[in-house]
Each structure stands twice: as C-alpha cells, then as structure tokens.
Amino acid sequence: MTDCAVILAGGQANRMGGGDKGRLMLGDQSLIQRVIERITPQVDAVVLNANGDIHRFDDLGLPVVADSIEGFPGPLAGVLAGMDWAAEQGHDWLISVAADTPSFPRDLAERLAGYDTPVVLAATPDPERGRLPQPTFGRWQVSLRHNLRAALNDGVRKIRQWTQAQGETLVVFNEGDFFNINTPEDLAWAEQNLK
C-alpha cells in the first residue's frame, strides 16, 4: 500500500437537520466509526476532512484537516484538503470516501488502484446510463492539487466537471455498495438492512 485516504465529513448535513452526520449511530457504532474501520486496512494513513471545531473529533484519533476554500464549496474542497495533507506526508495518491456511507467495499482502494488515469472514480450499474458515478469515492493523483485549487477558486463545484477534464476512469462496483445516509428514512433503512 502506498495510498492514503481522506474521509469526507465536511458537509453541512442539511437533509438530516445539520450537525455531524457521521456521528449518527447505526447499531452500536457511528457511521464514521464504520467508515474508519473499512478504510484503515486498505491504506497507509487516514485523515478526516471536517469544518468547524476540529477538536470535536479528537476521540477518533485521526488528524483532521479543514477545507482551505471558504464557503462550504462541497466535496471537491475536501478532496483538495486531503491532497494537501497527502502531499505533506509524501503520498502520491489519495483515496476519498464519504463519512455517510458505512458499507462501501472492503477492496475499494485495491480496485481503484488498477488504473493509470489521474482520477479513478467508483460507479455502480445503472440500467439507463450503464454506469452511475459515485464521485466521492475515488483515487486521486496528489500532484493535481494545484489544478484543483485553481478550479475551485474559479468556481468549479461539480466533481465530474473537474474530473472529466483531468482524464478519469469509472470502475463499476455492485449495486448498493455505496448506499449513503442522507435522510432519517435512509438511516432507518440502514438499521434494518446493513450489518
């Protein structure tokens, strides 16, 4: 392994009433604890991207980096924060995962590493389009961080708008591999169906 990972937890969780969505409990663990347990064996190091008081995550034992672009510009800013941290640590590649998706594949990093493009994104099957990108789950070449910073400063917010311009590969996983918790109904479903 030579990759590191960023857990994207910098959103505002508006559909869940605000707060730290990753702190929601699913069974006897929080969503973010489940994500940490899944990604840690797959990479050499893990960092958490979150905004606000970073000390509220001290109990997780991970370094925390905030967005360097103001105004909650979305997950690309979290990827950039992760890339900057990865560069400081000497890593060439960054895996990104979302804090609200507790059951992503345990071989995510390995499968994404099998491609040469500067950005490799996870996708799921889609009957109409063939592939449905899951753009918060990806492998990013850290050397792209300056390009990404410039794009964010120019107003780019949509992940695929930027990744397609860099050259991306979509890797298809199984349907349901990236079920994320966005609403109280999603959490209720997950309590019944995710183990």
mmCIF file of C-alpha atoms in Angstrom:
data_model
loop_
_atom_site.group_PDB
_atom_site.id
_atom_site.type_symbol
_atom_site.label_atom_id
_atom_site.label_comp_id
_atom_site.label_asym_id
_atom_site.label_seq_id
_atom_site.Cartn_x
_atom_site.Cartn_y
_atom_site.Cartn_z
ATOM 1 C CA MET A 1 0.000 0.000 0.000
ATOM 2 C CA THR A 2 1.196 3.493 -0.763
ATOM 3 C CA ASP A 3 -2.087 5.362 -0.777
ATOM 4 C CA CYS A 4 -3.569 7.425 1.999
ATOM 5 C CA ALA A 5 -7.249 8.228 2.442
ATOM 6 C CA VAL A 6 -9.433 11.171 3.295
ATOM 7 C CA ILE A 7 -12.821 10.701 4.916
ATOM 8 C CA LEU A 8 -15.077 13.464 3.640
ATOM 9 C CA ALA A 9 -17.094 14.774 6.592
ATOM 10 C CA GLY A 10 -17.103 18.474 5.781
ATOM 11 C CA GLY A 11 -20.713 18.834 4.632
ATOM 12 C CA GLN A 12 -23.500 20.607 6.446
ATOM 13 C CA ALA A 13 -25.941 17.643 6.628
ATOM 14 C CA ASN A 14 -28.916 19.866 5.808
ATOM 15 C CA ARG A 15 -31.239 16.950 4.984
ATOM 16 C CA MET A 16 -30.516 15.440 8.402
ATOM 17 C CA GLY A 17 -31.156 18.688 10.257
ATOM 18 C CA GLY A 18 -27.498 19.780 10.426
ATOM 19 C CA GLY A 19 -24.680 18.584 12.649
ATOM 20 C CA ASP A 20 -22.153 15.837 12.054
ATOM 21 C CA LYS A 21 -23.909 13.186 10.005
ATOM 22 C CA GLY A 22 -21.009 10.798 10.534
ATOM 23 C CA ARG A 23 -21.788 10.780 14.273
ATOM 24 C CA LEU A 24 -25.212 9.211 13.711
ATOM 25 C CA MET A 25 -25.430 5.770 15.252
ATOM 26 C CA LEU A 26 -26.012 2.682 13.150
ATOM 27 C CA GLY A 27 -26.355 -0.169 15.574
ATOM 28 C CA ASP A 28 -23.638 0.139 18.189
ATOM 29 C CA GLN A 29 -21.260 2.261 16.088
ATOM 30 C CA SER A 30 -21.374 5.676 14.496
ATOM 31 C CA LEU A 31 -21.312 5.943 10.720
ATOM 32 C CA ILE A 32 -17.841 7.446 10.829
ATOM 33 C CA GLN A 33 -16.506 4.662 13.062
ATOM 34 C CA ARG A 34 -17.747 2.151 10.483
ATOM 35 C CA VAL A 35 -16.076 4.113 7.688
ATOM 36 C CA ILE A 36 -12.781 4.279 9.619
ATOM 37 C CA GLU A 37 -12.884 0.511 10.200
ATOM 38 C CA ARG A 38 -13.436 -0.117 6.479
ATOM 39 C CA ILE A 39 -10.819 2.219 5.036
ATOM 40 C CA THR A 40 -7.966 1.879 7.549
ATOM 41 C CA PRO A 41 -6.849 -1.638 6.465
ATOM 42 C CA GLN A 42 -6.852 -0.522 2.827
ATOM 43 C CA VAL A 43 -4.357 2.369 3.075
ATOM 44 C CA ASP A 44 -1.207 3.521 4.860
ATOM 45 C CA ALA A 45 -2.743 6.584 6.552
ATOM 46 C CA VAL A 46 -6.136 8.207 7.079
ATOM 47 C CA VAL A 47 -7.115 11.860 7.550
ATOM 48 C CA LEU A 48 -10.529 13.309 8.286
ATOM 49 C CA ASN A 49 -11.823 16.346 6.392
ATOM 50 C CA ALA A 50 -14.200 18.370 8.564
ATOM 51 C CA ASN A 51 -15.011 22.015 9.087
ATOM 52 C CA GLY A 52 -15.659 23.917 12.300
ATOM 53 C CA ASP A 53 -14.147 22.889 15.631
ATOM 54 C CA ILE A 54 -11.757 20.076 14.740
ATOM 55 C CA HIS A 55 -11.397 19.039 18.392
ATOM 56 C CA ARG A 56 -14.873 17.527 18.343
ATOM 57 C CA PHE A 57 -13.220 14.585 16.538
ATOM 58 C CA ASP A 58 -10.340 14.085 18.986
ATOM 59 C CA ASP A 59 -11.839 10.793 20.157
ATOM 60 C CA LEU A 60 -11.316 9.269 16.687
ATOM 61 C CA GLY A 61 -7.538 9.521 16.876
ATOM 62 C CA LEU A 62 -7.164 10.852 13.331
ATOM 63 C CA PRO A 63 -5.617 14.039 12.022
ATOM 64 C CA VAL A 64 -8.300 16.495 10.888
ATOM 65 C CA VAL A 65 -7.980 18.972 8.021
ATOM 66 C CA ALA A 66 -10.495 21.674 7.124
ATOM 67 C CA ASP A 67 -11.370 22.985 3.690
ATOM 68 C CA SER A 68 -8.912 25.626 2.536
ATOM 69 C CA ILE A 69 -11.573 27.149 0.271
ATOM 70 C CA GLU A 70 -14.197 29.136 2.203
ATOM 71 C CA GLY A 71 -17.977 28.903 1.967
ATOM 72 C CA PHE A 72 -18.563 25.121 2.072
ATOM 73 C CA PRO A 73 -17.854 24.587 -1.638
ATOM 74 C CA GLY A 74 -18.576 20.862 -1.470
ATOM 75 C CA PRO A 75 -16.673 17.589 -1.592
ATOM 76 C CA LEU A 76 -14.033 18.777 -4.054
ATOM 77 C CA ALA A 77 -12.752 21.113 -1.339
ATOM 78 C CA GLY A 78 -12.482 18.117 0.985
ATOM 79 C CA VAL A 79 -10.552 16.205 -1.657
ATOM 80 C CA LEU A 80 -8.217 19.197 -2.002
ATOM 81 C CA ALA A 81 -7.679 19.330 1.767
ATOM 82 C CA GLY A 82 -6.867 15.622 1.665
ATOM 83 C CA MET A 83 -4.498 16.095 -1.283
ATOM 84 C CA ASP A 84 -2.620 18.859 0.520
ATOM 85 C CA TRP A 85 -2.274 16.669 3.611
ATOM 86 C CA ALA A 86 -1.194 13.697 1.474
ATOM 87 C CA ALA A 87 1.483 15.816 -0.215
ATOM 88 C CA GLU A 88 2.825 16.900 3.188
ATOM 89 C CA GLN A 89 3.019 13.228 4.200
ATOM 90 C CA GLY A 90 4.823 12.222 0.984
ATOM 91 C CA HIS A 91 1.975 10.293 -0.653
ATOM 92 C CA ASP A 92 1.370 10.347 -4.414
ATOM 93 C CA TRP A 93 -2.217 9.046 -4.352
ATOM 94 C CA LEU A 94 -5.279 9.777 -2.238
ATOM 95 C CA ILE A 95 -8.367 7.625 -1.792
ATOM 96 C CA SER A 96 -11.552 9.529 -0.891
ATOM 97 C CA VAL A 97 -14.536 8.061 0.947
ATOM 98 C CA ALA A 98 -17.678 9.639 2.382
ATOM 99 C CA ALA A 99 -18.419 9.666 6.118
ATOM 100 C CA ASP A 100 -22.097 8.886 5.472
ATOM 101 C CA THR A 101 -21.537 5.654 3.514
ATOM 102 C CA PRO A 102 -20.805 2.914 6.037
ATOM 103 C CA SER A 103 -20.763 -0.171 3.802
ATOM 104 C CA PHE A 104 -18.511 0.640 0.843
ATOM 105 C CA PRO A 105 -16.400 -2.264 -0.488
ATOM 106 C CA ARG A 106 -13.526 -3.571 1.597
ATOM 107 C CA ASP A 107 -11.411 -3.792 -1.576
ATOM 108 C CA LEU A 108 -12.175 -0.251 -2.779
ATOM 109 C CA ALA A 109 -8.571 1.025 -2.726
ATOM 110 C CA GLU A 110 -7.198 -2.097 -4.400
ATOM 111 C CA ARG A 111 -9.725 -1.996 -7.218
ATOM 112 C CA LEU A 112 -9.305 1.738 -7.836
ATOM 113 C CA ALA A 113 -5.502 1.351 -7.932
ATOM 114 C CA GLY A 114 -5.654 -0.848 -11.021
ATOM 115 C CA TYR A 115 -5.876 2.064 -13.495
ATOM 116 C CA ASP A 116 -3.406 4.614 -14.860
ATOM 117 C CA THR A 117 -5.628 7.686 -15.195
ATOM 118 C CA PRO A 118 -5.038 10.637 -12.824
ATOM 119 C CA VAL A 119 -8.537 10.204 -11.335
ATOM 120 C CA VAL A 120 -10.351 6.903 -10.838
ATOM 121 C CA LEU A 121 -13.933 7.065 -9.558
ATOM 122 C CA ALA A 122 -16.220 4.345 -8.282
ATOM 123 C CA ALA A 123 -19.506 3.751 -10.095
ATOM 124 C CA THR A 124 -22.471 1.433 -9.800
ATOM 125 C CA PRO A 125 -24.545 -0.174 -12.540
ATOM 126 C CA ASP A 126 -27.337 1.972 -13.955
ATOM 127 C CA PRO A 127 -29.969 0.469 -16.281
ATOM 128 C CA GLU A 128 -30.362 3.678 -18.270
ATOM 129 C CA ARG A 129 -26.823 5.071 -18.415
ATOM 130 C CA GLY A 130 -24.754 1.938 -17.905
ATOM 131 C CA ARG A 131 -22.741 3.415 -15.046
ATOM 132 C CA LEU A 132 -23.737 5.755 -12.228
ATOM 133 C CA PRO A 133 -20.662 7.563 -10.840
ATOM 134 C CA GLN A 134 -20.134 7.678 -7.075
ATOM 135 C CA PRO A 135 -17.748 10.636 -7.209
ATOM 136 C CA THR A 136 -16.964 10.983 -3.507
ATOM 137 C CA PHE A 137 -15.302 7.565 -3.777
ATOM 138 C CA GLY A 138 -12.177 7.861 -5.838
ATOM 139 C CA ARG A 139 -8.434 7.670 -6.239
ATOM 140 C CA TRP A 140 -6.772 10.998 -6.962
ATOM 141 C CA GLN A 141 -3.263 11.806 -8.119
ATOM 142 C CA VAL A 142 -1.987 14.199 -5.453
ATOM 143 C CA SER A 143 0.036 16.211 -7.981
ATOM 144 C CA LEU A 144 -3.293 17.541 -9.342
ATOM 145 C CA ARG A 145 -3.883 19.590 -6.188
ATOM 146 C CA HIS A 146 -2.730 22.897 -7.665
ATOM 147 C CA ASN A 147 -5.006 22.424 -10.662
ATOM 148 C CA LEU A 148 -7.912 21.546 -8.361
ATOM 149 C CA ARG A 149 -7.275 24.587 -6.152
ATOM 150 C CA ALA A 150 -7.345 26.852 -9.218
ATOM 151 C CA ALA A 151 -10.576 25.237 -10.446
ATOM 152 C CA LEU A 152 -12.257 25.687 -7.056
ATOM 153 C CA ASN A 153 -11.125 29.300 -6.913
ATOM 154 C CA ASP A 154 -12.646 29.731 -10.391
ATOM 155 C CA GLY A 155 -15.994 28.467 -9.093
ATOM 156 C CA VAL A 156 -15.977 24.786 -10.124
ATOM 157 C CA ARG A 157 -18.102 22.797 -7.660
ATOM 158 C CA LYS A 158 -19.254 19.691 -9.546
ATOM 159 C CA ILE A 159 -16.830 16.816 -9.117
ATOM 160 C CA ARG A 160 -17.283 15.344 -12.584
ATOM 161 C CA GLN A 161 -16.900 18.729 -14.245
ATOM 162 C CA TRP A 162 -13.345 18.734 -12.967
ATOM 163 C CA THR A 163 -12.506 15.001 -13.094
ATOM 164 C CA GLN A 164 -13.555 14.551 -16.715
ATOM 165 C CA ALA A 165 -11.217 17.374 -17.715
ATOM 166 C CA GLN A 166 -8.318 15.607 -15.942
ATOM 167 C CA GLY A 167 -8.935 12.204 -17.509
ATOM 168 C CA GLU A 168 -10.955 9.830 -15.384
ATOM 169 C CA THR A 169 -11.785 6.170 -15.304
ATOM 170 C CA LEU A 170 -15.019 4.811 -13.827
ATOM 171 C CA VAL A 171 -14.754 1.448 -12.066
ATOM 172 C CA VAL A 172 -18.084 -0.347 -11.709
ATOM 173 C CA PHE A 173 -18.830 -1.953 -8.349
ATOM 174 C CA ASN A 174 -22.026 -3.727 -7.257
ATOM 175 C CA GLU A 175 -25.373 -2.018 -6.976
ATOM 176 C CA GLY A 176 -25.891 -0.908 -3.386
ATOM 177 C CA ASP A 177 -22.176 -0.827 -2.487
ATOM 178 C CA PHE A 178 -22.341 2.923 -1.874
ATOM 179 C CA PHE A 179 -25.629 3.363 -0.015
ATOM 180 C CA ASN A 180 -25.310 6.675 1.774
ATOM 181 C CA ILE A 181 -27.302 8.069 4.672
ATOM 182 C CA ASN A 182 -28.875 11.403 3.683
ATOM 183 C CA THR A 183 -32.234 11.356 5.453
ATOM 184 C CA PRO A 184 -33.778 9.881 8.604
ATOM 185 C CA GLU A 185 -35.510 7.362 6.308
ATOM 186 C CA ASP A 186 -32.137 6.258 4.912
ATOM 187 C CA LEU A 187 -30.860 5.698 8.443
ATOM 188 C CA ALA A 188 -33.945 3.652 9.318
ATOM 189 C CA TRP A 189 -33.443 1.532 6.181
ATOM 190 C CA ALA A 190 -29.761 1.025 7.021
ATOM 191 C CA GLU A 191 -30.625 -0.074 10.572
ATOM 192 C CA GLN A 192 -32.780 -2.833 9.074
ATOM 193 C CA ASN A 193 -30.557 -3.846 6.159
ATOM 194 C CA LEU A 194 -26.863 -3.105 6.814
ATOM 195 C CA LYS A 195 -24.941 -5.269 9.194
#
